[in-house]
mmCIF file of C-alpha atoms in Angstrom:
data_model
loop_
_atom_site.group_PDB
_atom_site.id
_atom_site.type_symbol
_atom_site.label_atom_id
_atom_site.label_comp_id
_atom_site.label_asym_id
_atom_site.label_seq_id
_atom_site.Cartn_x
_atom_site.Cartn_y
_atom_site.Cartn_z
ATOM 1 C CA MET N 29 -0.968 -29.043 -28.607
ATOM 2 C CA ALA N 30 0.558 -26.051 -26.871
ATOM 3 C CA LYS N 31 -0.972 -25.076 -23.576
ATOM 4 C CA GLU N 32 -2.973 -21.870 -23.383
ATOM 5 C CA ARG N 33 -1.110 -19.041 -21.636
ATOM 6 C CA ILE N 34 -3.248 -16.929 -19.320
ATOM 7 C CA LYS N 35 -2.216 -13.721 -17.587
ATOM 8 C CA LYS N 36 -3.269 -13.043 -13.982
ATOM 9 C CA ASP N 37 -2.464 -10.331 -11.478
ATOM 10 C CA VAL N 38 -2.412 -12.802 -8.617
ATOM 11 C CA VAL N 39 -2.114 -16.581 -8.583
ATOM 12 C CA ILE N 40 -2.794 -18.067 -5.164
ATOM 13 C CA ILE N 41 -1.601 -21.610 -4.595
ATOM 14 C CA GLY N 42 -3.785 -23.269 -1.981
ATOM 15 C CA ALA N 43 -7.453 -22.797 -1.100
ATOM 16 C CA GLY N 44 -7.460 -22.992 2.681
ATOM 17 C CA MET N 45 -8.255 -20.167 5.074
ATOM 18 C CA ALA N 46 -5.172 -18.137 4.094
ATOM 19 C CA GLY N 47 -5.551 -18.629 0.354
ATOM 20 C CA LEU N 48 -9.267 -17.868 0.211
ATOM 21 C CA THR N 49 -8.884 -14.800 2.438
ATOM 22 C CA ALA N 50 -6.160 -13.549 0.106
ATOM 23 C CA ALA N 51 -8.492 -14.194 -2.839
ATOM 24 C CA LEU N 52 -11.288 -12.232 -1.163
ATOM 25 C CA TYR N 53 -9.093 -9.201 -0.515
ATOM 26 C CA ALA N 54 -7.358 -9.296 -3.892
ATOM 27 C CA GLY N 55 -10.695 -9.611 -5.679
ATOM 28 C CA ARG N 56 -12.110 -6.626 -3.785
ATOM 29 C CA MET N 57 -9.156 -4.571 -5.050
ATOM 30 C CA ASN N 58 -10.159 -5.367 -8.664
ATOM 31 C CA LEU N 59 -7.211 -7.649 -9.312
ATOM 32 C CA SER N 60 -7.588 -10.682 -11.576
ATOM 33 C CA VAL N 61 -7.269 -13.594 -9.167
ATOM 34 C CA LEU N 62 -6.858 -17.323 -9.661
ATOM 35 C CA VAL N 63 -6.779 -19.802 -6.785
ATOM 36 C CA LEU N 64 -5.261 -23.186 -7.604
ATOM 37 C CA GLU N 65 -6.021 -26.123 -5.314
ATOM 38 C CA SER N 66 -4.722 -29.613 -6.027
ATOM 39 C CA ALA N 67 -7.091 -31.286 -3.550
ATOM 40 C CA ILE N 68 -10.372 -30.206 -1.954
ATOM 41 C CA VAL N 69 -11.055 -26.568 -1.182
ATOM 42 C CA GLY N 70 -10.544 -25.811 2.489
ATOM 43 C CA GLY N 71 -7.689 -28.140 3.309
ATOM 44 C CA GLN N 72 -7.608 -29.632 6.794
ATOM 45 C CA ILE N 73 -10.124 -27.208 8.248
ATOM 46 C CA ALA N 74 -12.854 -28.438 5.895
ATOM 47 C CA ASN N 75 -13.072 -31.590 8.023
ATOM 48 C CA ALA N 76 -13.411 -29.832 11.380
ATOM 49 C CA THR N 77 -16.725 -30.833 12.897
ATOM 50 C CA GLY N 78 -17.166 -27.776 15.073
ATOM 51 C CA ILE N 79 -15.194 -24.517 15.332
ATOM 52 C CA GLU N 80 -15.869 -22.373 18.393
ATOM 53 C CA ASN N 81 -12.887 -20.010 18.367
ATOM 54 C CA TYR N 82 -13.463 -18.089 15.147
ATOM 55 C CA PRO N 83 -14.518 -14.521 16.067
ATOM 56 C CA GLY N 84 -18.196 -13.791 15.519
ATOM 57 C CA LEU N 85 -19.145 -17.408 14.815
ATOM 58 C CA PRO N 86 -19.815 -19.212 18.112
ATOM 59 C CA ASN N 87 -20.100 -22.625 16.459
ATOM 60 C CA VAL N 88 -19.550 -23.374 12.797
ATOM 61 C CA SER N 89 -18.382 -26.416 10.894
ATOM 62 C CA GLY N 90 -15.202 -26.163 8.866
ATOM 63 C CA LYS N 91 -17.156 -27.058 5.734
ATOM 64 C CA ASP N 92 -19.644 -24.227 6.216
ATOM 65 C CA LEU N 93 -16.966 -21.671 7.093
ATOM 66 C CA ILE N 94 -14.918 -22.484 4.007
ATOM 67 C CA ALA N 95 -17.988 -22.543 1.745
ATOM 68 C CA ALA N 96 -18.972 -19.053 2.924
ATOM 69 C CA LEU N 97 -15.455 -17.725 2.422
ATOM 70 C CA GLN N 98 -15.170 -19.251 -1.047
ATOM 71 C CA SER N 99 -18.501 -17.691 -2.016
ATOM 72 C CA GLN N 100 -17.317 -14.281 -0.784
ATOM 73 C CA ALA N 101 -14.113 -14.528 -2.809
ATOM 74 C CA GLU N 102 -15.926 -15.641 -5.948
ATOM 75 C CA ASN N 103 -18.460 -12.835 -5.593
ATOM 76 C CA PHE N 104 -15.542 -10.435 -5.992
ATOM 77 C CA GLY N 105 -14.319 -12.152 -9.125
ATOM 78 C CA ALA N 106 -11.796 -14.671 -7.837
ATOM 79 C CA VAL N 107 -11.693 -17.945 -9.765
ATOM 80 C CA VAL N 108 -11.172 -21.085 -7.690
ATOM 81 C CA ASP N 109 -9.826 -24.039 -9.659
ATOM 82 C CA GLU N 110 -10.108 -27.247 -7.640
ATOM 83 C CA PHE N 111 -8.184 -30.477 -8.348
ATOM 84 C CA ASP N 112 -5.847 -28.788 -10.832
ATOM 85 C CA GLU N 113 -2.400 -30.246 -10.256
ATOM 86 C CA ILE N 114 0.536 -27.869 -10.622
ATOM 87 C CA GLN N 115 3.385 -29.346 -12.641
ATOM 88 C CA ARG N 116 5.995 -26.656 -12.161
ATOM 89 C CA VAL N 117 6.573 -23.128 -10.961
ATOM 90 C CA SER N 118 9.196 -20.573 -11.903
ATOM 91 C CA LEU N 119 8.960 -17.766 -9.388
ATOM 92 C CA LYS N 120 12.191 -15.997 -10.200
ATOM 93 C CA GLU N 121 10.901 -14.982 -13.630
ATOM 94 C CA ASP N 122 8.923 -11.838 -14.404
ATOM 95 C CA PRO N 123 6.108 -12.560 -14.812
ATOM 96 C CA LYS N 124 6.085 -15.636 -12.581
ATOM 97 C CA ILE N 125 5.145 -18.923 -14.233
ATOM 98 C CA VAL N 126 2.729 -21.460 -12.750
ATOM 99 C CA GLU N 127 2.075 -24.401 -15.057
ATOM 100 C CA THR N 128 -0.757 -26.874 -14.529
ATOM 101 C CA GLU N 129 -1.867 -29.882 -16.543
ATOM 102 C CA GLU N 130 -3.902 -27.683 -18.892
ATOM 103 C CA HIS N 131 -2.599 -24.105 -18.704
ATOM 104 C CA ILE N 132 0.443 -21.928 -18.221
ATOM 105 C CA TYR N 133 -0.328 -18.957 -16.001
ATOM 106 C CA GLU N 134 1.754 -15.792 -16.122
ATOM 107 C CA ALA N 135 1.347 -13.997 -12.808
ATOM 108 C CA GLU N 136 2.490 -10.600 -11.622
ATOM 109 C CA THR N 137 2.435 -11.938 -8.066
ATOM 110 C CA VAL N 138 2.147 -15.357 -6.430
ATOM 111 C CA ILE N 139 0.836 -16.089 -2.949
ATOM 112 C CA ILE N 140 1.837 -19.505 -1.594
ATOM 113 C CA ALA N 141 -0.771 -20.774 0.856
ATOM 114 C CA THR N 142 -0.352 -24.528 0.539
ATOM 115 C CA GLY N 143 -0.587 -25.236 4.267
ATOM 116 C CA MET N 144 0.572 -28.396 5.964
ATOM 117 C CA GLU N 145 -0.865 -31.618 7.202
ATOM 118 C CA ARG N 146 -0.311 -33.558 10.372
ATOM 119 C CA ARG N 147 1.220 -36.953 9.829
ATOM 120 C CA LYS N 148 -1.464 -39.599 9.917
ATOM 121 C CA LEU N 149 -1.658 -42.395 12.443
ATOM 122 C CA PRO N 150 0.053 -45.255 10.545
ATOM 123 C CA LEU N 151 -2.637 -47.856 11.085
ATOM 124 C CA GLN N 152 -4.959 -49.460 8.559
ATOM 125 C CA GLU N 153 -8.052 -48.520 10.594
ATOM 126 C CA GLU N 154 -7.171 -44.811 10.673
ATOM 127 C CA ALA N 155 -9.440 -43.938 7.747
ATOM 128 C CA LYS N 156 -12.412 -45.758 9.300
ATOM 129 C CA TYR N 157 -12.268 -43.693 12.502
ATOM 130 C CA ALA N 158 -11.063 -40.354 11.092
ATOM 131 C CA GLY N 159 -13.410 -37.772 12.578
ATOM 132 C CA LYS N 160 -15.115 -40.551 14.531
ATOM 133 C CA GLY N 161 -12.642 -40.800 17.355
ATOM 134 C CA VAL N 162 -9.363 -40.077 15.554
ATOM 135 C CA HIS N 163 -8.465 -36.398 15.368
ATOM 136 C CA TYR N 164 -5.510 -34.176 14.508
ATOM 137 C CA CYS N 165 -6.542 -30.769 15.868
ATOM 138 C CA GLU N 166 -7.150 -30.415 19.591
ATOM 139 C CA LEU N 167 -8.231 -26.787 19.209
ATOM 140 C CA CYS N 168 -10.795 -27.752 16.584
ATOM 141 C CA ASP N 169 -12.258 -30.907 18.100
ATOM 142 C CA GLY N 170 -11.216 -31.129 21.749
ATOM 143 C CA HIS N 171 -14.514 -29.705 22.980
ATOM 144 C CA LEU N 172 -16.314 -32.744 21.565
ATOM 145 C CA TYR N 173 -14.873 -34.825 24.395
ATOM 146 C CA GLN N 174 -16.108 -32.962 27.445
ATOM 147 C CA GLY N 175 -16.036 -35.410 30.372
ATOM 148 C CA LYS N 176 -14.700 -38.216 28.162
ATOM 149 C CA THR N 177 -11.569 -40.355 28.074
ATOM 150 C CA ILE N 178 -8.978 -39.003 25.667
ATOM 151 C CA ALA N 179 -5.667 -40.367 24.423
ATOM 152 C CA VAL N 180 -2.908 -38.269 22.876
ATOM 153 C CA MET N 181 -0.238 -39.895 20.706
ATOM 154 C CA GLY N 182 3.186 -38.270 20.466
ATOM 155 C CA GLY N 183 6.135 -37.176 22.563
ATOM 156 C CA GLY N 184 7.240 -33.766 21.355
ATOM 157 C CA ASN N 185 6.271 -30.300 22.537
ATOM 158 C CA ALA N 186 3.194 -30.207 20.301
ATOM 159 C CA ALA N 187 1.877 -33.497 21.702
ATOM 160 C CA VAL N 188 2.483 -32.647 25.349
ATOM 161 C CA ASP N 189 1.028 -29.157 24.899
ATOM 162 C CA ALA N 190 -2.023 -30.766 23.244
ATOM 163 C CA ALA N 191 -2.356 -33.148 26.187
ATOM 164 C CA ASN N 192 -2.179 -30.284 28.686
ATOM 165 C CA PHE N 193 -4.798 -28.394 26.703
ATOM 166 C CA LEU N 194 -7.139 -31.383 26.449
ATOM 167 C CA THR N 195 -7.162 -31.964 30.187
ATOM 168 C CA LYS N 196 -9.602 -29.067 30.418
ATOM 169 C CA TYR N 197 -12.159 -31.306 28.685
ATOM 170 C CA ALA N 198 -11.121 -34.835 29.605
ATOM 171 C CA ASP N 199 -12.260 -36.803 32.592
ATOM 172 C CA LYS N 200 -9.230 -39.022 31.987
ATOM 173 C CA LEU N 201 -6.303 -38.508 29.612
ATOM 174 C CA TYR N 202 -3.546 -40.831 28.440
ATOM 175 C CA LEU N 203 -0.381 -39.613 26.740
ATOM 176 C CA ILE N 204 1.006 -42.523 24.721
ATOM 177 C CA HIS N 205 4.476 -42.478 23.203
ATOM 178 C CA ARG N 206 6.753 -45.162 21.828
ATOM 179 C CA SER N 207 9.926 -43.853 23.497
ATOM 180 C CA LYS N 208 10.987 -41.018 25.806
ATOM 181 C CA LEU N 209 9.367 -37.600 25.781
ATOM 182 C CA ARG N 210 11.160 -34.853 23.867
ATOM 183 C CA ALA N 211 9.009 -31.981 25.102
ATOM 184 C CA ASP N 212 10.461 -29.285 27.330
ATOM 185 C CA GLU N 213 10.596 -30.145 31.008
ATOM 186 C CA ALA N 214 8.128 -27.456 32.099
ATOM 187 C CA SER N 215 5.387 -28.865 29.853
ATOM 188 C CA GLN N 216 6.143 -32.409 30.974
ATOM 189 C CA GLN N 217 6.013 -31.429 34.618
ATOM 190 C CA LYS N 218 2.682 -29.688 34.184
ATOM 191 C CA LEU N 219 1.201 -32.850 32.695
ATOM 192 C CA ARG N 220 2.719 -35.120 35.350
ATOM 193 C CA GLU N 221 1.177 -33.024 38.088
ATOM 194 C CA ASN N 222 -2.303 -33.193 36.576
ATOM 195 C CA PRO N 223 -4.334 -35.904 38.358
ATOM 196 C CA LYS N 224 -6.353 -36.551 35.194
ATOM 197 C CA ALA N 225 -3.276 -37.534 33.180
ATOM 198 C CA SER N 226 -1.370 -40.802 32.824
ATOM 199 C CA ILE N 227 1.840 -40.900 30.783
ATOM 200 C CA MET N 228 2.534 -44.210 29.041
ATOM 201 C CA LEU N 229 6.051 -44.382 27.604
ATOM 202 C CA GLU N 230 7.712 -47.179 25.639
ATOM 203 C CA THR N 231 4.178 -47.893 24.428
ATOM 204 C CA GLU N 232 2.871 -48.342 20.904
ATOM 205 C CA ILE N 233 -0.675 -48.215 19.581
ATOM 206 C CA LYS N 234 -1.158 -51.373 17.540
ATOM 207 C CA ALA N 235 -4.847 -51.294 16.601
ATOM 208 C CA LEU N 236 -8.052 -49.243 16.772
ATOM 209 C CA LYS N 237 -11.379 -50.893 17.477
ATOM 210 C CA GLY N 238 -15.047 -49.929 17.652
ATOM 211 C CA SER N 239 -18.295 -50.299 15.753
ATOM 212 C CA SER N 240 -19.402 -46.993 14.236
ATOM 213 C CA LYS N 241 -16.827 -44.945 16.193
ATOM 214 C CA LEU N 242 -13.622 -45.487 18.124
ATOM 215 C CA GLU N 243 -14.133 -47.343 21.404
ATOM 216 C CA THR N 244 -10.796 -48.932 22.308
ATOM 217 C CA VAL N 245 -7.135 -48.953 21.331
ATOM 218 C CA GLU N 246 -4.835 -51.936 21.571
ATOM 219 C CA ILE N 247 -1.470 -50.950 23.021
ATOM 220 C CA LEU N 248 1.847 -52.754 23.344
ATOM 221 C CA ASP N 249 4.162 -52.229 26.299
ATOM 222 C CA LYS N 250 7.540 -52.513 24.588
ATOM 223 C CA SER N 251 9.391 -53.109 27.840
ATOM 224 C CA THR N 252 7.315 -56.174 28.789
ATOM 225 C CA GLY N 253 5.957 -57.287 25.421
ATOM 226 C CA LYS N 254 2.435 -57.361 26.832
ATOM 227 C CA THR N 255 -0.604 -56.030 24.992
ATOM 228 C CA GLU N 256 -3.539 -54.296 26.637
ATOM 229 C CA THR N 257 -6.902 -52.928 25.516
ATOM 230 C CA LEU N 258 -7.533 -49.357 26.595
ATOM 231 C CA ALA N 259 -11.040 -47.856 26.507
ATOM 232 C CA VAL N 260 -10.987 -44.355 24.988
ATOM 233 C CA ASP N 261 -13.556 -42.071 23.411
ATOM 234 C CA GLY N 262 -11.085 -40.248 21.197
ATOM 235 C CA ILE N 263 -7.425 -40.064 20.265
ATOM 236 C CA PHE N 264 -5.556 -36.960 19.154
ATOM 237 C CA VAL N 265 -2.537 -37.763 16.994
ATOM 238 C CA ASN N 266 0.435 -35.424 17.147
ATOM 239 C CA ILE N 267 3.432 -37.126 15.558
ATOM 240 C CA GLY N 268 4.709 -34.280 13.433
ATOM 241 C CA VAL N 269 3.625 -32.206 10.469
ATOM 242 C CA ALA N 270 4.562 -32.072 6.824
ATOM 243 C CA PRO N 271 4.394 -28.639 5.152
ATOM 244 C CA HIS N 272 3.433 -28.687 1.477
ATOM 245 C CA THR N 273 6.575 -27.070 0.078
ATOM 246 C CA GLU N 274 8.102 -29.706 -2.205
ATOM 247 C CA LEU N 275 7.043 -27.706 -5.262
ATOM 248 C CA PHE N 276 8.973 -24.637 -4.082
ATOM 249 C CA LYS N 277 12.160 -26.115 -2.596
ATOM 250 C CA ASP N 278 14.338 -24.735 -5.431
ATOM 251 C CA GLU N 279 12.526 -21.399 -5.571
ATOM 252 C CA VAL N 280 12.216 -19.963 -2.057
ATOM 253 C CA GLU N 281 14.121 -20.194 1.203
ATOM 254 C CA LEU N 282 12.971 -22.994 3.508
ATOM 255 C CA ALA N 283 13.431 -23.364 7.242
ATOM 256 C CA SER N 284 14.821 -26.567 8.734
ATOM 257 C CA ASP N 285 11.273 -27.903 9.247
ATOM 258 C CA GLY N 286 10.389 -27.339 5.593
ATOM 259 C CA ARG N 287 8.264 -24.233 6.039
ATOM 260 C CA ILE N 288 8.860 -21.127 3.948
ATOM 261 C CA ILE N 289 10.788 -18.298 5.546
ATOM 262 C CA ALA N 290 9.004 -14.935 5.516
ATOM 263 C CA GLY N 291 8.334 -12.179 8.019
ATOM 264 C CA GLU N 292 5.043 -10.801 9.286
ATOM 265 C CA ASP N 293 4.734 -8.941 5.970
ATOM 266 C CA CYS N 294 4.522 -12.385 4.304
ATOM 267 C CA LYS N 295 7.245 -11.431 1.811
ATOM 268 C CA THR N 296 9.737 -14.027 0.641
ATOM 269 C CA LYS N 297 13.103 -12.999 -0.740
ATOM 270 C CA LEU N 298 11.678 -13.121 -4.266
ATOM 271 C CA PRO N 299 9.978 -9.894 -5.370
ATOM 272 C CA GLY N 300 6.257 -10.445 -5.851
ATOM 273 C CA VAL N 301 6.200 -13.789 -4.053
ATOM 274 C CA PHE N 302 4.345 -14.022 -0.741
ATOM 275 C CA VAL N 303 3.593 -16.857 1.651
ATOM 276 C CA ALA N 304 0.559 -17.052 3.933
ATOM 277 C CA GLY N 305 -0.856 -19.382 6.552
ATOM 278 C CA ASP N 306 0.538 -22.488 8.213
ATOM 279 C CA VAL N 307 3.167 -23.016 5.525
ATOM 280 C CA ARG N 308 4.906 -19.821 6.664
ATOM 281 C CA GLU N 309 7.515 -20.174 9.389
ATOM 282 C CA LYS N 310 5.929 -18.665 12.502
ATOM 283 C CA GLU N 311 5.114 -19.489 16.092
ATOM 284 C CA ILE N 312 1.302 -19.310 16.184
ATOM 285 C CA ARG N 313 -0.835 -21.186 13.651
ATOM 286 C CA GLN N 314 -4.571 -20.656 13.970
ATOM 287 C CA LEU N 315 -7.473 -19.911 11.636
ATOM 288 C CA THR N 316 -7.311 -16.264 12.632
ATOM 289 C CA THR N 317 -3.574 -15.976 11.958
ATOM 290 C CA ALA N 318 -4.037 -17.695 8.586
ATOM 291 C CA ALA N 319 -6.720 -15.170 7.700
ATOM 292 C CA ALA N 320 -4.437 -12.349 8.841
ATOM 293 C CA ASP N 321 -1.638 -13.638 6.620
ATOM 294 C CA GLY N 322 -3.986 -13.872 3.644
ATOM 295 C CA THR N 323 -5.097 -10.290 4.217
ATOM 296 C CA THR N 324 -1.534 -9.006 4.498
ATOM 297 C CA ALA N 325 -0.293 -10.887 1.444
ATOM 298 C CA ALA N 326 -3.152 -9.670 -0.757
ATOM 299 C CA ILE N 327 -2.869 -6.021 0.250
ATOM 300 C CA LEU N 328 0.896 -5.989 -0.260
ATOM 301 C CA ALA N 329 0.525 -7.863 -3.552
ATOM 302 C CA GLU N 330 -1.742 -5.076 -4.819
ATOM 303 C CA LYS N 331 0.778 -2.507 -3.624
ATOM 304 C CA TYR N 332 3.591 -4.359 -5.422
ATOM 305 C CA ILE N 333 1.621 -4.456 -8.684
ATOM 306 C CA SER N 334 0.686 -0.789 -8.394
ATOM 307 C CA ASN N 335 4.288 0.261 -7.746
ATOM 308 C CA LYS N 336 5.545 -1.909 -10.584
ATOM 309 C CA LYS N 337 3.181 -0.224 -13.055
ATOM 310 C CA ARG N 338 4.631 3.130 -12.005
ATOM 311 C CA GLY N 339 8.161 1.832 -12.436
ATOM 312 C CA LYS N 340 8.741 1.912 -8.699
ATOM 313 C CA ILE N 341 9.497 -1.497 -7.222
ATOM 314 C CA LEU N 342 10.347 -1.604 -3.537
ATOM 315 C CA TRP N 343 10.911 -4.957 -1.851
#
């Protein structure tokens, strides 16, 4: 049976902070809006136990923040379709085509807000301690470890910067990396000079242990072959990120790290196609910048549609 074809002004791919903010703004401008999310609404931020750096909300869980934002967007008419896998997109067409398992959507504009995810700690016990000692966002969860012992896993700029940041909370901090550090020398030097920090190179984390939460990590010194048990309250994993752009690799221009290239106006090179949030190539990636991207993309999407109706397309 042929799939039903449905027309929309805006199809937003991804229901994180950027996507839902775009849905809120587009809905308020009386556009027909569909948000497609292949997993759970909220993305990574939905699992944040406590957010203290979102303006106006001194302490809010990621789940509550996303639920409130989704409700706002839906109150203005946006439809959020969760767990609807996209099979293909054709963004160079007019209208743009987004095909899911059940429908084919014809969209005047598309906003890509698929986000990214940090690579998981490749240990069997990771799932058991996720959110219970194993974390991936130092800005989201670092405050939970005030006066505690923290480990950071990774050796690039992101990991060393995370370690420097977490020293403001930690009583003791270990940076653990399996080889040499790749971070810039200034960041390395700052960490070396911090009396709270110990840098453990040529070291691998082999196992996580604890009852209801993480209590120790088993580490291997590769240079000596000796194993050691290290008591820690939490570990922040920073071993790279994977942007969700596989679906668009033949449609839009990607940077070397896999993110989508677009300026502060969130416009890609394809007319009517925008990108918002962490999946966009940019320097700063925070909840507030994701929300800003969603706002920008939605407002300019409405402007694009309005101009197109008048026969005036500027891109």
